Coordinates of C-alpha atoms in Angstrom, one line a residue:
M1 CA 28.7 -44.0 -1.6
K2 CA 31.8 -42.5 -2.3
Y3 CA 32.8 -38.7 -3.1
D4 CA 36.0 -36.4 -3.9
V5 CA 34.4 -33.5 -1.8
V6 CA 32.0 -33.4 0.5
V7 CA 30.0 -30.5 1.8
A8 CA 27.6 -30.1 4.3
G9 CA 25.3 -27.4 4.2
A10 CA 24.2 -26.3 1.4
G11 CA 23.7 -21.9 1.7
P12 CA 25.5 -20.1 0.0
S13 CA 28.7 -20.7 1.3
G14 CA 27.5 -24.6 0.5
C15 CA 27.1 -23.8 -2.7
M16 CA 29.5 -21.6 -3.8
A17 CA 32.3 -24.7 -3.2
A18 CA 30.4 -27.0 -4.8
I19 CA 30.3 -25.1 -8.3
A20 CA 33.8 -24.6 -7.7
A21 CA 35.1 -28.3 -7.1
A22 CA 32.5 -29.7 -8.9
R23 CA 33.4 -27.5 -12.6
M24 CA 36.7 -28.2 -11.2
G25 CA 36.4 -32.1 -12.4
A26 CA 35.3 -33.4 -8.3
R27 CA 32.7 -35.3 -7.7
V28 CA 30.4 -33.8 -5.0
L29 CA 27.7 -34.5 -2.6
L30 CA 26.4 -31.6 -1.4
V31 CA 24.3 -32.4 2.2
D32 CA 21.3 -29.8 3.4
K33 CA 18.5 -30.0 6.2
N34 CA 16.3 -28.3 4.0
A35 CA 14.1 -28.9 1.3
Y36 CA 15.9 -26.9 -1.0
P37 CA 19.4 -25.1 -1.1
G38 CA 20.4 -21.3 -0.5
G39 CA 20.2 -21.4 3.4
M40 CA 19.5 -18.6 5.7
N41 CA 19.0 -16.6 2.5
T42 CA 16.2 -18.5 1.8
A43 CA 15.1 -20.6 4.2
A44 CA 15.5 -17.5 6.8
M45 CA 14.8 -14.3 4.3
V46 CA 18.2 -12.9 4.5
C47 CA 18.1 -9.9 1.9
P48 CA 18.9 -7.7 0.9
L49 CA 23.0 -9.0 0.1
M50 CA 25.0 -6.7 2.0
A51 CA 27.9 -6.1 0.9
F52 CA 29.6 -6.5 -3.1
Y53 CA 31.5 -3.8 -3.4
S54 CA 33.0 -1.1 -1.3
G55 CA 33.2 2.7 -3.2
S56 CA 32.2 2.1 -6.5
A57 CA 35.1 -1.6 -6.8
Q58 CA 33.4 -4.4 -6.3
I59 CA 35.0 -7.0 -4.5
I60 CA 32.9 -10.2 -5.4
K61 CA 32.4 -12.0 -8.4
G62 CA 32.8 -14.8 -9.5
I63 CA 30.4 -17.6 -8.7
P64 CA 28.7 -15.3 -6.6
Q65 CA 28.4 -12.6 -9.3
E66 CA 27.2 -15.9 -11.2
I67 CA 24.1 -16.8 -9.3
I68 CA 23.0 -12.4 -9.2
D69 CA 23.1 -11.9 -13.5
N70 CA 21.1 -15.8 -12.8
L71 CA 18.8 -13.9 -10.8
K72 CA 18.4 -11.2 -12.6
K73 CA 17.5 -13.0 -15.9
R74 CA 14.5 -13.7 -14.0
G75 CA 13.3 -10.7 -12.6
G76 CA 14.5 -11.9 -8.8
T77 CA 17.1 -8.8 -8.3
L78 CA 17.2 -5.4 -8.5
G79 CA 20.8 -5.8 -9.2
H80 CA 23.7 -3.8 -6.9
I81 CA 22.7 -0.8 -5.5
P82 CA 23.9 1.8 -3.0
D83 CA 23.3 1.2 0.0
P84 CA 20.4 3.7 1.4
L85 CA 21.3 3.4 4.5
G86 CA 24.5 4.1 4.5
V87 CA 26.1 0.9 6.2
A88 CA 27.3 -0.4 3.6
S89 CA 29.1 0.3 -0.1
S90 CA 26.3 -1.7 -1.5
I91 CA 22.5 -4.0 -1.0
T92 CA 22.0 -5.7 -4.2
P93 CA 17.9 -6.3 -3.2
I94 CA 16.6 -10.3 -3.7
E95 CA 13.2 -12.2 -4.4
P96 CA 13.9 -15.3 -2.0
A97 CA 11.5 -17.6 -3.1
M98 CA 13.6 -16.9 -6.4
L99 CA 16.2 -17.6 -5.6
R100 CA 15.8 -21.4 -4.7
L101 CA 14.8 -21.8 -8.5
V102 CA 18.7 -21.1 -9.7
Y103 CA 20.4 -22.2 -7.1
F104 CA 18.9 -25.7 -7.9
E105 CA 19.4 -24.6 -12.2
M106 CA 22.5 -23.8 -11.2
L107 CA 23.3 -27.0 -9.2
A108 CA 21.3 -29.0 -12.2
K109 CA 23.9 -27.8 -14.8
E110 CA 27.0 -29.7 -12.6
P111 CA 27.4 -33.6 -13.9
L112 CA 29.3 -33.5 -10.9
I113 CA 27.0 -33.0 -8.0
T114 CA 24.8 -34.7 -5.5
L115 CA 22.3 -33.6 -3.8
L116 CA 20.7 -34.6 -0.7
L117 CA 18.1 -32.8 1.0
H118 CA 16.0 -33.1 3.8
S119 CA 19.0 -35.3 5.3
F120 CA 21.1 -34.2 9.4
I121 CA 24.6 -34.9 10.0
Y122 CA 24.4 -36.7 12.7
D123 CA 28.2 -38.6 12.7
V124 CA 31.4 -38.2 11.7
E125 CA 33.6 -41.7 10.7
H126 CA 38.3 -40.5 10.9
D127 CA 41.3 -41.1 11.5
G128 CA 42.3 -38.5 14.0
R129 CA 42.8 -35.8 11.9
N130 CA 40.8 -37.7 8.9
I131 CA 36.9 -37.4 7.8
T132 CA 36.7 -40.5 6.5
G133 CA 33.0 -40.3 6.3
L134 CA 29.6 -39.1 7.1
Q135 CA 26.7 -40.5 9.4
V136 CA 23.0 -38.9 7.6
I137 CA 19.8 -39.4 8.8
N138 CA 17.1 -38.5 6.7
K139 CA 13.6 -40.6 6.0
S140 CA 15.4 -43.4 4.2
G141 CA 16.7 -44.0 7.0
K142 CA 20.5 -44.0 8.1
S143 CA 23.5 -43.8 5.6
L144 CA 27.1 -43.9 5.5
Y145 CA 29.1 -40.9 2.6
Q146 CA 32.6 -41.2 2.0
G147 CA 34.7 -38.6 1.2
K148 CA 38.5 -37.5 0.6
Y149 CA 37.7 -34.0 1.3
F150 CA 35.0 -32.2 3.8
I151 CA 33.7 -28.8 3.7
D152 CA 31.8 -28.1 7.1
A153 CA 29.6 -25.7 5.1
T154 CA 26.0 -25.3 7.5
G155 CA 26.9 -22.0 9.6
D156 CA 26.7 -23.6 12.9
G157 CA 30.1 -25.2 12.5
D158 CA 28.4 -28.9 12.7
L159 CA 31.2 -31.2 11.1
G160 CA 34.1 -28.6 13.5
F161 CA 31.0 -29.7 16.1
L162 CA 31.1 -33.6 15.8
C163 CA 35.6 -33.7 16.0
K164 CA 35.4 -32.6 18.7
V165 CA 37.3 -28.8 17.0
P166 CA 37.6 -26.4 19.7
Y167 CA 35.4 -23.3 19.5
D168 CA 34.3 -20.2 20.9
I169 CA 30.5 -19.1 21.5
G170 CA 29.0 -14.7 21.7
R171 CA 31.3 -12.7 23.1
P172 CA 33.9 -13.7 26.1
A173 CA 32.5 -11.3 28.5
D174 CA 29.1 -13.6 29.1
N175 CA 29.0 -16.4 25.7
L176 CA 25.8 -14.9 24.6
S177 CA 25.7 -14.4 20.8
Q178 CA 24.1 -11.3 18.1
P179 CA 20.3 -11.7 19.2
M180 CA 17.8 -14.0 16.1
T181 CA 16.0 -12.6 14.0
L182 CA 12.5 -14.1 12.2
M183 CA 12.3 -12.2 8.7
F184 CA 9.0 -12.0 7.3
K185 CA 7.1 -10.4 3.9
L186 CA 4.7 -7.4 4.2
G187 CA 3.0 -6.5 1.4
G188 CA 0.0 -3.6 0.3
V189 CA 2.7 -0.5 0.9
D190 CA 1.6 2.1 0.4
F191 CA 4.9 3.8 0.1
P192 CA 4.2 7.2 -1.2
P193 CA 2.9 8.2 2.5
V194 CA 5.9 6.6 3.7
I195 CA 9.0 8.5 1.9
E196 CA 6.6 11.2 3.2
Y197 CA 7.3 11.0 6.7
M198 CA 10.3 10.9 6.2
Q199 CA 11.2 13.4 4.4
E200 CA 9.5 16.0 6.9
N201 CA 10.7 13.9 9.8
P202 CA 15.0 13.1 8.5
E203 CA 16.5 13.1 12.4
Q204 CA 13.6 10.3 12.5
F205 CA 15.9 8.5 10.7
V206 CA 19.5 6.8 9.1
L207 CA 19.6 7.4 5.8
S208 CA 22.6 8.3 3.3
I209 CA 23.0 11.6 2.2
S210 CA 22.7 10.9 -1.2
A211 CA 19.3 8.0 -0.7
K212 CA 16.4 8.8 -2.4
P213 CA 14.3 7.1 -0.6
E214 CA 11.4 7.4 -3.8
D215 CA 14.3 4.9 -5.8
Y216 CA 14.4 2.5 -3.4
L217 CA 12.2 2.8 0.3
A218 CA 15.2 0.9 2.9
V219 CA 14.0 2.2 6.6
S220 CA 15.9 2.6 10.2
G221 CA 14.7 4.1 12.7
F222 CA 11.2 5.3 13.2
F223 CA 12.8 6.1 16.5
D224 CA 10.2 8.5 18.2
I225 CA 7.4 6.0 17.0
V226 CA 9.0 3.5 18.7
K227 CA 9.7 5.1 22.3
T228 CA 5.9 6.6 22.1
A229 CA 4.3 2.3 21.7
R230 CA 6.5 1.4 23.9
N231 CA 5.3 3.8 26.2
R232 CA 1.5 2.9 25.4
D233 CA 2.5 -1.4 26.3
D234 CA 2.7 -1.5 22.5
F235 CA 5.5 -2.7 21.7
A236 CA 7.7 -5.3 23.5
I237 CA 10.3 -6.8 21.0
P238 CA 13.9 -5.4 22.1
R239 CA 14.7 -3.0 19.3
D240 CA 14.4 1.2 19.0
R241 CA 14.0 0.5 15.8
I242 CA 12.1 -0.4 13.2
L243 CA 14.3 -2.1 9.6
F244 CA 12.8 -3.2 6.9
F245 CA 14.3 -2.9 2.2
Q246 CA 11.2 -2.3 -0.3
G247 CA 11.3 -6.1 -1.5
I248 CA 11.4 -6.4 -5.3
N249 CA 7.8 -6.4 -6.4
P250 CA 5.4 -3.2 -6.0
G251 CA 4.2 -2.5 -2.5
E252 CA 6.0 -5.3 -0.6
I253 CA 8.6 -4.8 2.2
F254 CA 11.3 -7.5 4.7
V255 CA 11.0 -6.8 7.5
N256 CA 14.3 -7.4 9.8
T257 CA 12.6 -5.6 12.8
T258 CA 11.5 -8.8 15.5
R259 CA 15.1 -9.8 18.2
I260 CA 14.9 -13.0 20.2
L261 CA 18.0 -12.2 23.5
R262 CA 20.3 -15.0 25.2
L263 CA 19.0 -17.7 23.4
S264 CA 21.8 -20.1 21.6
G265 CA 21.4 -21.3 17.7
V266 CA 23.1 -24.4 18.2
S267 CA 20.2 -25.7 20.8
A268 CA 17.4 -27.6 19.9
K269 CA 15.2 -26.1 23.2
D270 CA 16.6 -23.1 22.9
L271 CA 16.0 -22.2 18.8
S272 CA 12.4 -23.5 19.1
V273 CA 11.6 -21.0 22.2
A274 CA 13.4 -18.6 19.6
E275 CA 10.3 -19.9 17.2
V276 CA 7.0 -19.8 19.5
V277 CA 9.1 -16.0 20.6
A278 CA 10.0 -14.7 16.4
Y279 CA 6.2 -15.5 15.7
E280 CA 4.9 -14.1 18.8
Q281 CA 7.0 -10.5 18.1
V282 CA 5.3 -10.4 14.2
D283 CA 1.8 -11.1 15.6
E284 CA 2.8 -7.8 17.6
L285 CA 4.5 -6.1 14.7
L286 CA 1.2 -6.4 12.1
S287 CA -0.8 -4.6 14.4
F288 CA 2.8 -2.2 15.8
F289 CA 2.1 -1.1 12.0
K290 CA -1.3 -0.3 10.9
K291 CA -1.5 1.4 13.5
Y292 CA 1.7 3.2 14.1
L293 CA 3.0 4.0 10.4
P294 CA 1.5 5.7 7.8
G295 CA 1.2 4.2 5.0
F296 CA 0.4 0.1 6.3
E297 CA -3.1 1.2 6.8
H298 CA -4.0 -1.9 4.0
S299 CA -0.5 -3.6 4.3
Y300 CA -1.9 -7.6 5.1
L301 CA 0.8 -10.8 5.5
A302 CA 3.0 -11.8 1.7
A303 CA 4.8 -14.4 4.3
I304 CA 6.7 -15.9 7.0
A305 CA 10.7 -16.9 7.3
D306 CA 10.6 -21.0 7.6
V307 CA 12.9 -20.6 9.9
T308 CA 14.3 -17.6 12.7
G309 CA 18.0 -16.4 11.4
V310 CA 20.8 -17.1 13.4
R311 CA 23.7 -14.8 13.2
E312 CA 26.2 -16.0 15.1
S313 CA 27.3 -19.6 16.6
R314 CA 30.3 -21.2 16.4
R315 CA 33.4 -19.9 15.2
F316 CA 36.3 -22.2 15.1
H317 CA 40.0 -22.7 16.9
C318 CA 41.3 -22.0 12.3
R319 CA 44.9 -21.6 12.5
Y320 CA 44.2 -17.8 11.7
T321 CA 42.0 -15.9 13.5
L322 CA 40.3 -13.3 12.2
S323 CA 40.0 -10.0 14.8
M324 CA 38.5 -6.6 14.5
E325 CA 42.2 -4.9 14.3
D326 CA 42.1 -6.6 11.3
I327 CA 39.5 -5.1 9.5
Y328 CA 39.2 -1.3 11.4
E329 CA 42.8 -1.1 10.3
E330 CA 42.0 -2.3 6.8
R331 CA 44.5 -4.9 6.8
R332 CA 46.2 -6.9 3.7
S333 CA 47.3 -10.8 4.2
E334 CA 50.4 -13.1 1.4
S335 CA 47.0 -15.5 2.0
S336 CA 44.2 -14.0 1.4
I337 CA 41.2 -15.3 -0.6
A338 CA 38.9 -13.2 0.0
V339 CA 37.8 -9.2 0.1
C340 CA 34.8 -7.4 2.6
A341 CA 33.6 -4.4 2.7
F342 CA 31.1 -4.8 6.0
P343 CA 31.6 -3.1 8.9
I344 CA 31.0 -4.7 11.9
D345 CA 27.6 -4.9 12.5
I346 CA 27.0 -6.0 16.4
H347 CA 23.8 -6.1 17.4
D348 CA 23.6 -6.2 21.2
P349 CA 23.2 -10.2 21.7
A350 CA 21.2 -8.4 25.6
G351 CA 19.5 -5.5 24.9
T352 CA 18.3 -3.3 21.7
D353 CA 21.3 -0.8 20.6
L354 CA 22.8 -1.9 16.4
Q355 CA 26.4 -0.8 16.6
W356 CA 28.4 0.1 13.3
V357 CA 31.9 0.3 13.5
R358 CA 34.0 0.9 11.5
R359 CA 36.7 3.7 10.0
K360 CA 35.5 4.5 7.1
K361 CA 32.7 3.9 4.8
D362 CA 34.2 2.8 1.1
F363 CA 36.4 0.2 2.6
C364 CA 37.7 -3.5 2.5
Y365 CA 40.2 -6.0 4.1
D366 CA 41.9 -9.0 3.1
I367 CA 40.9 -12.4 4.3
P368 CA 43.1 -15.5 5.1
Y369 CA 43.3 -18.6 3.5
E370 CA 44.6 -19.6 8.0
V371 CA 40.8 -19.1 8.8
M372 CA 39.6 -21.6 7.4
I373 CA 41.3 -24.4 8.3
P374 CA 40.8 -25.7 11.8
K375 CA 43.9 -26.7 13.6
K376 CA 43.4 -30.4 14.9
M377 CA 41.7 -31.2 11.5
D378 CA 44.0 -32.1 7.7
N379 CA 41.1 -32.7 5.5
L380 CA 38.4 -30.7 6.2
L381 CA 37.3 -26.5 5.9
I382 CA 35.2 -24.8 7.6
T383 CA 33.9 -22.3 5.6
G384 CA 31.1 -19.0 6.5
R385 CA 29.5 -18.0 9.0
C386 CA 31.1 -20.0 12.2
I387 CA 35.5 -19.0 10.2
G388 CA 38.8 -18.4 12.5
A389 CA 37.2 -15.2 14.0
T390 CA 36.5 -12.7 17.5
H391 CA 32.8 -11.7 18.0
E392 CA 33.5 -8.4 17.3
A393 CA 35.5 -10.0 13.5
L394 CA 32.8 -12.0 12.5
A395 CA 30.0 -9.4 13.1
S396 CA 31.3 -7.9 9.8
A397 CA 32.5 -11.6 7.9
R398 CA 29.3 -13.1 8.8
I399 CA 27.6 -11.7 5.5
T400 CA 26.0 -13.5 2.3
P401 CA 27.5 -12.2 0.1
T402 CA 31.4 -12.7 2.1
A403 CA 30.2 -16.4 2.7
M404 CA 30.2 -16.9 -0.7
A405 CA 33.6 -15.8 -2.1
L406 CA 34.4 -17.6 1.5
G407 CA 32.9 -20.4 -0.4
Q408 CA 34.7 -20.6 -3.1
A409 CA 37.9 -20.1 -2.3
A410 CA 37.0 -23.3 0.5
G411 CA 35.5 -25.9 -3.2
T412 CA 38.9 -24.1 -5.5
A413 CA 41.1 -25.5 -2.0
A414 CA 39.3 -28.3 -2.5
A415 CA 38.9 -29.9 -5.9
L416 CA 43.1 -28.6 -5.6
S417 CA 43.9 -31.1 -2.5
L418 CA 42.8 -33.6 -4.8
Q419 CA 45.0 -32.8 -7.8
K420 CA 48.2 -32.9 -5.6
K421 CA 46.7 -35.3 -2.7
C422 CA 48.0 -33.0 -0.4
D423 CA 46.2 -30.6 2.9
F424 CA 44.8 -28.3 3.0
K425 CA 47.1 -26.7 5.0
D426 CA 49.3 -27.5 2.6
L427 CA 48.3 -26.7 -0.2
D428 CA 49.9 -23.9 -3.1
I429 CA 48.5 -20.5 -1.8
R430 CA 49.7 -19.5 -4.8
L431 CA 48.0 -21.9 -6.5
L432 CA 45.3 -21.6 -4.9
Q433 CA 44.8 -17.4 -5.5
K434 CA 45.8 -17.7 -9.4
E435 CA 42.9 -20.6 -9.5
L436 CA 40.7 -18.4 -7.7
R437 CA 41.6 -14.6 -10.6
T438 CA 41.1 -17.7 -13.2
N439 CA 37.4 -18.0 -12.4
G440 CA 36.9 -14.7 -11.7
A441 CA 36.8 -14.0 -7.7
V442 CA 38.6 -11.1 -6.6
V443 CA 41.5 -12.6 -4.0
S444 CA 42.8 -9.8 -1.8
K445 CA 42.7 -5.9 -2.0
A446 CA 45.7 -5.9 -4.9
D447 CA 42.6 -7.5 -7.2
I448 CA 40.6 -4.3 -6.9

């Protein structure tokens, strides 16, 4: 049970890391608490994916694009399409259940990857600045898995936390994180009445000028209907709008409207409360849709996500902290290993507001390698949702395609560090960038 690279978390970032490292010859252990890979996109049904593009330029390629290509072969995605809401340049509608199959297929093709599911990491062994092993508990009891390099792709920074790497939670004013959301799918929705209402009441919706709801239905609005329902005590959810996206199959939508406030994604007690509150809100929304929204008279509950989705938890102190200025000013970095093109998207941690911050629609910025390197550990990388970033910056960089690109960079860095027998902080960034480009990744704005 000794491995070259141990990846904790089989979400979008962890899977990319495992595949990237294995393809370069590293023996990889990929550990996850769930029964299947995919993380928030599969377990929490977070979709569509945003954003693979900045304007007309694709900024996320490499292994993440392989995922989309394989998903498209199975009929599990509509591919990359312009964002009808105008928030980002593109969205990628997917079917989360089909995505599970794609991840299993791609992981199975890599003989150097050992997949360990149904397993929780409860402790680490380390000798100061280096992790030597993970303590894992599952149905078989407790086990120790040793490795040379470790990647924390848990989304919540569980390895970093166990290693006592300093971190922040939430916004500085009150330490409140962005709210959680339980996604669910409705079937039996009649799209034409929804589209007709949108066309007759455009002021009630956030919509791109070029959007055609008849081609793809995305809704952020029904503001007046929400107000009316709230005044009649038929809508108690702390949101000012209804948000949903058309699914892959006819008559299906994915609803992103529940909102659970003032709870922590790294507290078992809070997560338990969140699940109870989330299901109460889903029940409320089912009645609301049928009573108030056109086209929902015959809708039905098709699926509820297995877990409530967490937007923000721990953000670790790394060798670089991504800032709001980095994003707003579209900064370049000589040590960039990924590019992001999503605005600062903040769901008010204590209220109903939703704010998008950006200077222009078609924008992007570089993400430096150092946002993944914790200050106090030499053989640990932190990737995905808990990189070094401020509360505002993470509201942009937390999205799935960016997490995927960071994961490929993390796995590549681990394999190269193994080959060069060096710490992550001492890895030649030019070598990492070259390897990423060789494998199809977009490393910086200079590549666009």
